[in-house]
GROMACS .gro file of N, CA and C in nm:
model
  393
    1MET      N    1   4.213  -0.361  -0.066
    1MET     CA    2   4.273  -0.486  -0.024
    1MET      C    3   4.175  -0.602  -0.044
    2THR      N    4   4.049  -0.581  -0.006
    2THR     CA    5   3.949  -0.686  -0.022
    2THR      C    6   3.930  -0.721  -0.168
    3ARG      N    7   3.924  -0.618  -0.253
    3ARG     CA    8   3.908  -0.642  -0.397
    3ARG      C    9   4.024  -0.724  -0.450
    4ARG      N   10   4.145  -0.693  -0.407
    4ARG     CA   11   4.263  -0.764  -0.453
    4ARG      C   12   4.256  -0.912  -0.411
    5LEU      N   13   4.215  -0.938  -0.286
    5LEU     CA   14   4.205  -1.076  -0.240
    5LEU      C   15   4.098  -1.152  -0.318
    6LEU      N   16   3.986  -1.089  -0.344
    6LEU     CA   17   3.881  -1.154  -0.422
    6LEU      C   18   3.927  -1.184  -0.564
    7THR      N   19   4.001  -1.090  -0.624
    7THR     CA   20   4.053  -1.111  -0.759
    7THR      C   21   4.151  -1.228  -0.762
    8VAL      N   22   4.242  -1.232  -0.665
    8VAL     CA   23   4.340  -1.341  -0.657
    8VAL      C   24   4.268  -1.474  -0.635
    9ALA      N   25   4.168  -1.476  -0.548
    9ALA     CA   26   4.093  -1.599  -0.522
    9ALA      C   27   4.020  -1.645  -0.648
   10ALA      N   28   3.958  -1.552  -0.720
   10ALA     CA   29   3.887  -1.588  -0.843
   10ALA      C   30   3.983  -1.644  -0.947
   11LEU      N   31   4.101  -1.582  -0.960
   11LEU     CA   32   4.200  -1.631  -1.056
   11LEU      C   33   4.251  -1.770  -1.017
   12ALA      N   34   4.271  -1.791  -0.886
   12ALA     CA   35   4.316  -1.922  -0.840
   12ALA      C   36   4.211  -2.029  -0.867
   13LEU      N   37   4.086  -1.997  -0.842
   13LEU     CA   38   3.978  -2.093  -0.870
   13LEU      C   39   3.969  -2.122  -1.019
   14ALA      N   40   3.981  -2.019  -1.102
   14ALA     CA   41   3.975  -2.038  -1.247
   14ALA      C   42   4.091  -2.125  -1.295
   15ALA      N   43   4.208  -2.109  -1.234
   15ALA     CA   44   4.324  -2.189  -1.274
   15ALA      C   45   4.300  -2.338  -1.250
   16PHE      N   46   4.222  -2.369  -1.150
   16PHE     CA   47   4.193  -2.509  -1.119
   16PHE      C   48   4.062  -2.556  -1.182
   17GLY      N   49   4.001  -2.471  -1.263
   17GLY     CA   50   3.878  -2.510  -1.332
   17GLY      C   51   3.754  -2.507  -1.244
   18VAL      N   52   3.764  -2.448  -1.126
   18VAL     CA   53   3.651  -2.446  -1.034
   18VAL      C   54   3.545  -2.345  -1.077
   19SER      N   55   3.581  -2.247  -1.158
   19SER     CA   56   3.482  -2.147  -1.197
   19SER      C   57   3.385  -2.200  -1.303
   20ALA      N   58   3.420  -2.311  -1.364
   20ALA     CA   59   3.328  -2.373  -1.459
   20ALA      C   60   3.216  -2.441  -1.383
   21PRO      N   61   3.104  -2.464  -1.448
   21PRO     CA   62   2.994  -2.532  -1.378
   21PRO      C   63   3.041  -2.664  -1.318
   22LEU      N   64   3.003  -2.687  -1.191
   22LEU     CA   65   3.044  -2.810  -1.123
   22LEU      C   66   2.954  -2.927  -1.158
   23ALA      N   67   2.827  -2.899  -1.173
   23ALA     CA   68   2.733  -3.008  -1.202
   23ALA      C   69   2.633  -2.960  -1.305
   24GLN      N   70   2.619  -3.037  -1.408
   24GLN     CA   71   2.519  -3.003  -1.508
   24GLN      C   72   2.462  -3.133  -1.560
   25ALA      N   73   2.337  -3.155  -1.526
   25ALA     CA   74   2.270  -3.274  -1.576
   25ALA      C   75   2.237  -3.253  -1.723
   26ALA      N   76   2.233  -3.361  -1.796
   26ALA     CA   77   2.192  -3.350  -1.936
   26ALA      C   78   2.046  -3.304  -1.939
   27PRO      N   79   2.013  -3.210  -2.026
   27PRO     CA   80   1.874  -3.165  -2.033
   27PRO      C   81   1.779  -3.282  -2.058
   28ALA      N   82   1.673  -3.287  -1.982
   28ALA     CA   83   1.574  -3.395  -1.995
   28ALA      C   84   1.452  -3.341  -2.069
   29PRO      N   85   1.396  -3.420  -2.160
   29PRO     CA   86   1.278  -3.374  -2.231
   29PRO      C   87   1.156  -3.368  -2.139
   30ILE      N   88   1.067  -3.274  -2.167
   30ILE     CA   89   0.943  -3.263  -2.092
   30ILE      C   90   0.835  -3.218  -2.190
   31SER      N   91   0.717  -3.275  -2.175
   31SER     CA   92   0.607  -3.242  -2.265
   31SER      C   93   0.475  -3.262  -2.191
   32PHE      N   94   0.386  -3.166  -2.204
   32PHE     CA   95   0.253  -3.178  -2.146
   32PHE      C   96   0.159  -3.085  -2.221
   33GLY      N   97   0.031  -3.114  -2.214
   33GLY     CA   98  -0.065  -3.034  -2.289
   33GLY      C   99  -0.198  -3.022  -2.220
   34HIS      N  100  -0.284  -2.943  -2.281
   34HIS     CA  101  -0.422  -2.926  -2.234
   34HIS      C  102  -0.503  -2.866  -2.348
   35GLU      N  103  -0.613  -2.929  -2.378
   35GLU     CA  104  -0.704  -2.888  -2.484
   35GLU      C  105  -0.627  -2.861  -2.614
   36GLN      N  106  -0.619  -2.736  -2.662
   36GLN     CA  107  -0.552  -2.707  -2.789
   36GLN      C  108  -0.412  -2.650  -2.770
   37GLY      N  109  -0.352  -2.675  -2.655
   37GLY     CA  110  -0.216  -2.626  -2.629
   37GLY      C  111  -0.124  -2.740  -2.591
   38LYS      N  112   0.005  -2.727  -2.627
   38LYS     CA  113   0.104  -2.828  -2.592
   38LYS      C  114   0.239  -2.761  -2.571
   39PHE      N  115   0.302  -2.792  -2.457
   39PHE     CA  116   0.438  -2.745  -2.429
   39PHE      C  117   0.533  -2.860  -2.452
   40THR      N  118   0.639  -2.836  -2.528
   40THR     CA  119   0.744  -2.934  -2.552
   40THR      C  120   0.877  -2.864  -2.532
   41GLY      N  121   0.961  -2.921  -2.446
   41GLY     CA  122   1.090  -2.856  -2.421
   41GLY      C  123   1.181  -2.943  -2.338
   42THR      N  124   1.268  -2.876  -2.262
   42THR     CA  125   1.364  -2.945  -2.177
   42THR      C  126   1.367  -2.881  -2.039
   43LYS      N  127   1.414  -2.960  -1.944
   43LYS     CA  128   1.437  -2.913  -1.808
   43LYS      C  129   1.576  -2.959  -1.769
   44ASP      N  130   1.649  -2.873  -1.699
   44ASP     CA  131   1.780  -2.914  -1.651
   44ASP      C  132   1.824  -2.827  -1.535
   45THR      N  133   1.933  -2.868  -1.471
   45THR     CA  134   1.990  -2.796  -1.359
   45THR      C  135   2.136  -2.768  -1.390
   46VAL      N  136   2.176  -2.643  -1.369
   46VAL     CA  137   2.314  -2.601  -1.389
   46VAL      C  138   2.363  -2.542  -1.258
   47CYS      N  139   2.478  -2.590  -1.208
   47CYS     CA  140   2.533  -2.541  -1.082
   47CYS      C  141   2.671  -2.481  -1.104
   48ASN      N  142   2.698  -2.375  -1.032
   48ASN     CA  143   2.824  -2.305  -1.036
   48ASN      C  144   2.861  -2.270  -0.893
   49PRO      N  145   2.986  -2.288  -0.851
   49PRO     CA  146   3.023  -2.264  -0.711
   49PRO      C  147   3.008  -2.118  -0.668
   50ILE      N  148   3.006  -2.028  -0.762
   50ILE     CA  149   2.998  -1.886  -0.726
   50ILE      C  150   2.853  -1.838  -0.719
   51ILE      N  151   2.771  -1.876  -0.818
   51ILE     CA  152   2.634  -1.825  -0.820
   51ILE      C  153   2.532  -1.928  -0.775
   52GLY      N  154   2.572  -2.051  -0.749
   52GLY     CA  155   2.479  -2.154  -0.704
   52GLY      C  156   2.417  -2.230  -0.819
   53CYS      N  157   2.299  -2.287  -0.796
   53CYS     CA  158   2.233  -2.370  -0.895
   53CYS      C  159   2.108  -2.302  -0.950
   54THR      N  160   2.078  -2.334  -1.073
   54THR     CA  161   1.957  -2.283  -1.137
   54THR      C  162   1.889  -2.399  -1.207
   55TYR      N  163   1.761  -2.418  -1.178
   55TYR     CA  164   1.678  -2.516  -1.247
   55TYR      C  165   1.614  -2.441  -1.363
   56LYS      N  166   1.625  -2.495  -1.484
   56LYS     CA  167   1.577  -2.424  -1.602
   56LYS      C  168   1.471  -2.506  -1.677
   57LEU      N  169   1.369  -2.434  -1.722
   57LEU     CA  170   1.266  -2.492  -1.808
   57LEU      C  171   1.261  -2.405  -1.932
   58GLU      N  172   1.272  -2.467  -2.049
   58GLU     CA  173   1.260  -2.390  -2.172
   58GLU      C  174   1.206  -2.478  -2.284
   59GLY      N  175   1.131  -2.414  -2.374
   59GLY     CA  176   1.073  -2.489  -2.483
   59GLY      C  177   0.975  -2.406  -2.562
   60THR      N  178   0.887  -2.474  -2.633
   60THR     CA  179   0.790  -2.409  -2.721
   60THR      C  180   0.649  -2.446  -2.677
   61LEU      N  181   0.566  -2.345  -2.666
   61LEU     CA  182   0.425  -2.363  -2.636
   61LEU      C  183   0.349  -2.346  -2.767
   62SER      N  184   0.293  -2.454  -2.816
   62SER     CA  185   0.217  -2.451  -2.941
   62SER      C  186   0.069  -2.440  -2.907
   63THR      N  187   0.003  -2.338  -2.964
   63THR     CA  188  -0.137  -2.314  -2.931
   63THR      C  189  -0.221  -2.305  -3.058
   64ALA      N  190  -0.348  -2.341  -3.044
   64ALA     CA  191  -0.445  -2.328  -3.153
   64ALA      C  192  -0.571  -2.269  -3.092
   65GLY      N  193  -0.657  -2.221  -3.176
   65GLY     CA  194  -0.782  -2.168  -3.124
   65GLY      C  195  -0.799  -2.021  -3.153
   66ALA      N  196  -0.906  -1.967  -3.098
   66ALA     CA  197  -0.942  -1.826  -3.119
   66ALA      C  198  -0.846  -1.734  -3.045
   67ALA      N  199  -0.848  -1.607  -3.083
   67ALA     CA  200  -0.760  -1.507  -3.021
   67ALA      C  201  -0.782  -1.496  -2.871
   68GLU      N  202  -0.903  -1.523  -2.825
   68GLU     CA  203  -0.931  -1.512  -2.680
   68GLU      C  204  -0.892  -1.638  -2.602
   69ASP      N  205  -0.850  -1.744  -2.673
   69ASP     CA  206  -0.801  -1.865  -2.605
   69ASP      C  207  -0.654  -1.846  -2.571
   70CYS      N  208  -0.626  -1.835  -2.442
   70CYS     CA  209  -0.490  -1.810  -2.395
   70CYS      C  210  -0.441  -1.929  -2.312
   71TYR      N  211  -0.312  -1.956  -2.320
   71TYR     CA  212  -0.252  -2.067  -2.247
   71TYR      C  213  -0.135  -2.017  -2.163
   72GLN      N  214  -0.118  -2.083  -2.049
   72GLN     CA  215  -0.011  -2.045  -1.958
   72GLN      C  216   0.051  -2.171  -1.897
   73VAL      N  217   0.183  -2.181  -1.905
   73VAL     CA  218   0.255  -2.286  -1.835
   73VAL      C  219   0.266  -2.241  -1.690
   74GLN      N  220   0.231  -2.330  -1.598
   74GLN     CA  221   0.237  -2.296  -1.456
   74GLN      C  222   0.325  -2.396  -1.382
   75TRP      N  223   0.379  -2.351  -1.267
   75TRP     CA  224   0.466  -2.434  -1.186
   75TRP      C  225   0.421  -2.428  -1.041
   76THR      N  226   0.458  -2.531  -0.964
   76THR     CA  227   0.430  -2.532  -0.821
   76THR      C  228   0.549  -2.590  -0.745
   77ALA      N  229   0.562  -2.545  -0.622
   77ALA     CA  230   0.662  -2.601  -0.530
   77ALA      C  231   0.591  -2.642  -0.401
   78GLY      N  232   0.464  -2.664  -0.411
   78GLY     CA  233   0.384  -2.701  -0.293
   78GLY      C  234   0.238  -2.701  -0.330
   79THR      N  235   0.162  -2.607  -0.273
   79THR     CA  236   0.018  -2.602  -0.299
   79THR      C  237  -0.022  -2.489  -0.393
   80ALA      N  238   0.054  -2.382  -0.398
   80ALA     CA  239   0.020  -2.267  -0.483
   80ALA      C  240   0.085  -2.284  -0.621
   81TRP      N  241   0.019  -2.229  -0.723
   81TRP     CA  242   0.070  -2.234  -0.860
   81TRP      C  243   0.112  -2.095  -0.904
   82GLY      N  244   0.221  -2.087  -0.980
   82GLY     CA  245   0.269  -1.960  -1.035
   82GLY      C  246   0.286  -1.972  -1.186
   83ALA      N  247   0.287  -1.858  -1.252
   83ALA     CA  248   0.298  -1.856  -1.398
   83ALA      C  249   0.444  -1.862  -1.442
   84VAL      N  250   0.469  -1.939  -1.547
   84VAL     CA  251   0.601  -1.941  -1.609
   84VAL      C  252   0.605  -1.835  -1.719
   85ASN      N  253   0.506  -1.834  -1.807
   85ASN     CA  254   0.502  -1.735  -1.914
   85ASN      C  255   0.398  -1.626  -1.880
   86VAL      N  256   0.447  -1.504  -1.869
   86VAL     CA  257   0.363  -1.387  -1.842
   86VAL      C  258   0.396  -1.284  -1.948
   87PRO      N  259   0.302  -1.231  -2.021
   87PRO     CA  260   0.159  -1.263  -2.020
   87PRO      C  261   0.134  -1.398  -2.086
   88PRO      N  262   0.009  -1.448  -2.072
   88PRO     CA  263  -0.025  -1.576  -2.136
   88PRO      C  264  -0.012  -1.568  -2.288
   89ALA      N  265   0.006  -1.683  -2.350
   89ALA     CA  266   0.013  -1.693  -2.497
   89ALA      C  267  -0.129  -1.708  -2.551
   90CYS      N  268  -0.174  -1.611  -2.631
   90CYS     CA  269  -0.312  -1.611  -2.681
   90CYS      C  270  -0.315  -1.635  -2.832
   91GLY      N  271  -0.423  -1.700  -2.877
   91GLY     CA  272  -0.441  -1.727  -3.019
   91GLY      C  273  -0.353  -1.840  -3.066
   92ALA      N  274  -0.361  -1.868  -3.194
   92ALA     CA  275  -0.283  -1.976  -3.253
   92ALA      C  276  -0.140  -1.931  -3.278
   93GLY      N  277  -0.044  -2.020  -3.251
   93GLY     CA  278   0.095  -1.986  -3.281
   93GLY      C  279   0.194  -2.069  -3.201
   94GLU      N  280   0.321  -2.039  -3.223
   94GLU     CA  281   0.432  -2.101  -3.153
   94GLU      C  282   0.492  -1.993  -3.063
   95HIS      N  283   0.502  -2.022  -2.934
   95HIS     CA  284   0.548  -1.924  -2.837
   95HIS      C  285   0.667  -1.980  -2.760
   96ARG      N  286   0.775  -1.905  -2.754
   96ARG     CA  287   0.894  -1.946  -2.680
   96ARG      C  288   0.870  -1.923  -2.532
   97VAL      N  289   0.899  -2.024  -2.451
   97VAL     CA  290   0.883  -2.014  -2.306
   97VAL      C  291   1.015  -2.054  -2.241
   98ALA      N  292   1.063  -1.972  -2.148
   98ALA     CA  293   1.187  -2.004  -2.076
   98ALA      C  294   1.183  -1.936  -1.939
   99ARG      N  295   1.230  -2.009  -1.838
   99ARG     CA  296   1.239  -1.951  -1.705
   99ARG      C  297   1.341  -2.028  -1.625
  100GLY      N  298   1.418  -1.955  -1.545
  100GLY     CA  299   1.513  -2.015  -1.453
  100GLY      C  300   1.464  -1.999  -1.311
  101PHE      N  301   1.490  -2.098  -1.227
  101PHE     CA  302   1.450  -2.096  -1.088
  101PHE      C  303   1.578  -2.111  -1.004
  102PRO      N  304   1.638  -1.998  -0.959
  102PRO     CA  305   1.764  -2.008  -0.884
  102PRO      C  306   1.745  -2.068  -0.746
  103TRP      N  307   1.850  -2.138  -0.699
  103TRP     CA  308   1.854  -2.190  -0.562
  103TRP      C  309   1.948  -2.102  -0.484
  104PRO      N  310   1.935  -2.080  -0.358
  104PRO     CA  311   1.822  -2.131  -0.281
  104PRO      C  312   1.694  -2.059  -0.322
  105GLY      N  313   1.590  -2.126  -0.306
  105GLY     CA  314   1.460  -2.072  -0.344
  105GLY      C  315   1.366  -2.186  -0.373
  106ALA      N  316   1.251  -2.153  -0.423
  106ALA     CA  317   1.151  -2.255  -0.452
  106ALA      C  318   1.188  -2.328  -0.580
  107ARG      N  319   1.209  -2.457  -0.570
  107ARG     CA  320   1.238  -2.540  -0.686
  107ARG      C  321   1.107  -2.607  -0.729
  108PRO      N  322   1.070  -2.596  -0.856
  108PRO     CA  323   0.944  -2.655  -0.900
  108PRO      C  324   0.938  -2.806  -0.875
  109THR      N  325   0.821  -2.851  -0.831
  109THR     CA  326   0.798  -2.994  -0.813
  109THR      C  327   0.707  -3.047  -0.923
  110ALA      N  328   0.633  -2.957  -0.991
  110ALA     CA  329   0.544  -3.000  -1.099
  110ALA      C  330   0.511  -2.881  -1.190
  111PHE      N  331   0.472  -2.915  -1.313
  111PHE     CA  332   0.426  -2.816  -1.411
  111PHE      C  333   0.291  -2.860  -1.463
  112ARG      N  334   0.217  -2.765  -1.521
  112ARG     CA  335   0.091  -2.797  -1.588
  112ARG      C  336   0.064  -2.687  -1.691
  113LEU      N  337  -0.025  -2.716  -1.785
  113LEU     CA  338  -0.065  -2.618  -1.884
  113LEU      C  339  -0.211  -2.584  -1.858
  114CYS      N  340  -0.240  -2.455  -1.855
  114CYS     CA  341  -0.376  -2.410  -1.825
  114CYS      C  342  -0.431  -2.323  -1.938
  115LEU      N  343  -0.560  -2.336  -1.958
  115LEU     CA  344  -0.636  -2.246  -2.045
  115LEU      C  345  -0.677  -2.131  -1.954
  116VAL      N  346  -0.638  -2.009  -1.990
  116VAL     CA  347  -0.662  -1.892  -1.904
  116VAL      C  348  -0.724  -1.779  -1.985
  117SER      N  349  -0.776  -1.680  -1.916
  117SER     CA  350  -0.822  -1.559  -1.983
  117SER      C  351  -0.699  -1.471  -2.009
  118ALA      N  352  -0.715  -1.365  -2.084
  118ALA     CA  353  -0.602  -1.278  -2.119
  118ALA      C  354  -0.535  -1.218  -1.995
  119ASP      N  355  -0.610  -1.202  -1.885
  119ASP     CA  356  -0.552  -1.146  -1.763
  119ASP      C  357  -0.490  -1.254  -1.673
  120GLY      N  358  -0.493  -1.381  -1.718
  120GLY     CA  359  -0.430  -1.490  -1.644
  120GLY      C  360  -0.524  -1.566  -1.552
  121THR      N  361  -0.652  -1.532  -1.551
  121THR     CA  362  -0.747  -1.606  -1.468
  121THR      C  363  -0.765  -1.747  -1.525
  122VAL      N  364  -0.744  -1.847  -1.441
  122VAL     CA  365  -0.749  -1.987  -1.484
  122VAL      C  366  -0.892  -2.029  -1.518
  123ARG      N  367  -0.909  -2.088  -1.636
  123ARG     CA  368  -1.038  -2.145  -1.678
  123ARG      C  369  -1.038  -2.296  -1.660
  124SER      N  370  -0.928  -2.363  -1.696
  124SER     CA  371  -0.914  -2.507  -1.676
  124SER      C  372  -0.766  -2.543  -1.693
  125CYS      N  373  -0.726  -2.656  -1.637
  125CYS     CA  374  -0.586  -2.698  -1.644
  125CYS      C  375  -0.574  -2.845  -1.677
  126GLY      N  376  -0.462  -2.881  -1.736
  126GLY     CA  377  -0.431  -3.019  -1.767
  126GLY      C  378  -0.368  -3.089  -1.648
  127THR      N  379  -0.329  -3.212  -1.672
  127THR     CA  380  -0.267  -3.296  -1.569
  127THR      C  381  -0.129  -3.244  -1.532
  128GLN      N  382  -0.093  -3.257  -1.406
  128GLN     CA  383   0.040  -3.216  -1.359
  128GLN      C  384   0.148  -3.305  -1.418
  129GLN      N  385   0.261  -3.244  -1.451
  129GLN     CA  386   0.378  -3.316  -1.499
  129GLN      C  387   0.489  -3.294  -1.397
  130ALA      N  388   0.540  -3.400  -1.337
  130ALA     CA  389   0.647  -3.386  -1.237
  130ALA      C  390   0.768  -3.319  -1.298
  131SER      N  391   0.834  -3.238  -1.219
  131SER     CA  392   0.951  -3.165  -1.270
  131SER      C  393   1.075  -3.250  -1.275
   0.00000   0.00000   0.00000
């Protein structure tokens, strides 16, 4: 009985277009770098009445340097920093980076690019970029 009610409710919502995303901001460009690394991409928020909202960051991390030079995009929602790309991107190349941050939960307030060791230990970081 519960399954039937949920199915009917979902069909009714779909008939009125409610199952489509309710709010979707146009993706905004974002770019930041540090030493021989640069992240260029977009950030946006997509909301759906059933699954909620997701803040998304995606783009390309361009790196140069020796194989032991690794870069990591990091995010914060307060005082602690977390990694966006795990493992870090090492050596020269173009690396795809993407991560979603579902709500409710910690929504990023800033991003930065860090030069890290292969195990993710921070060596130095660039300037914060507001989310």
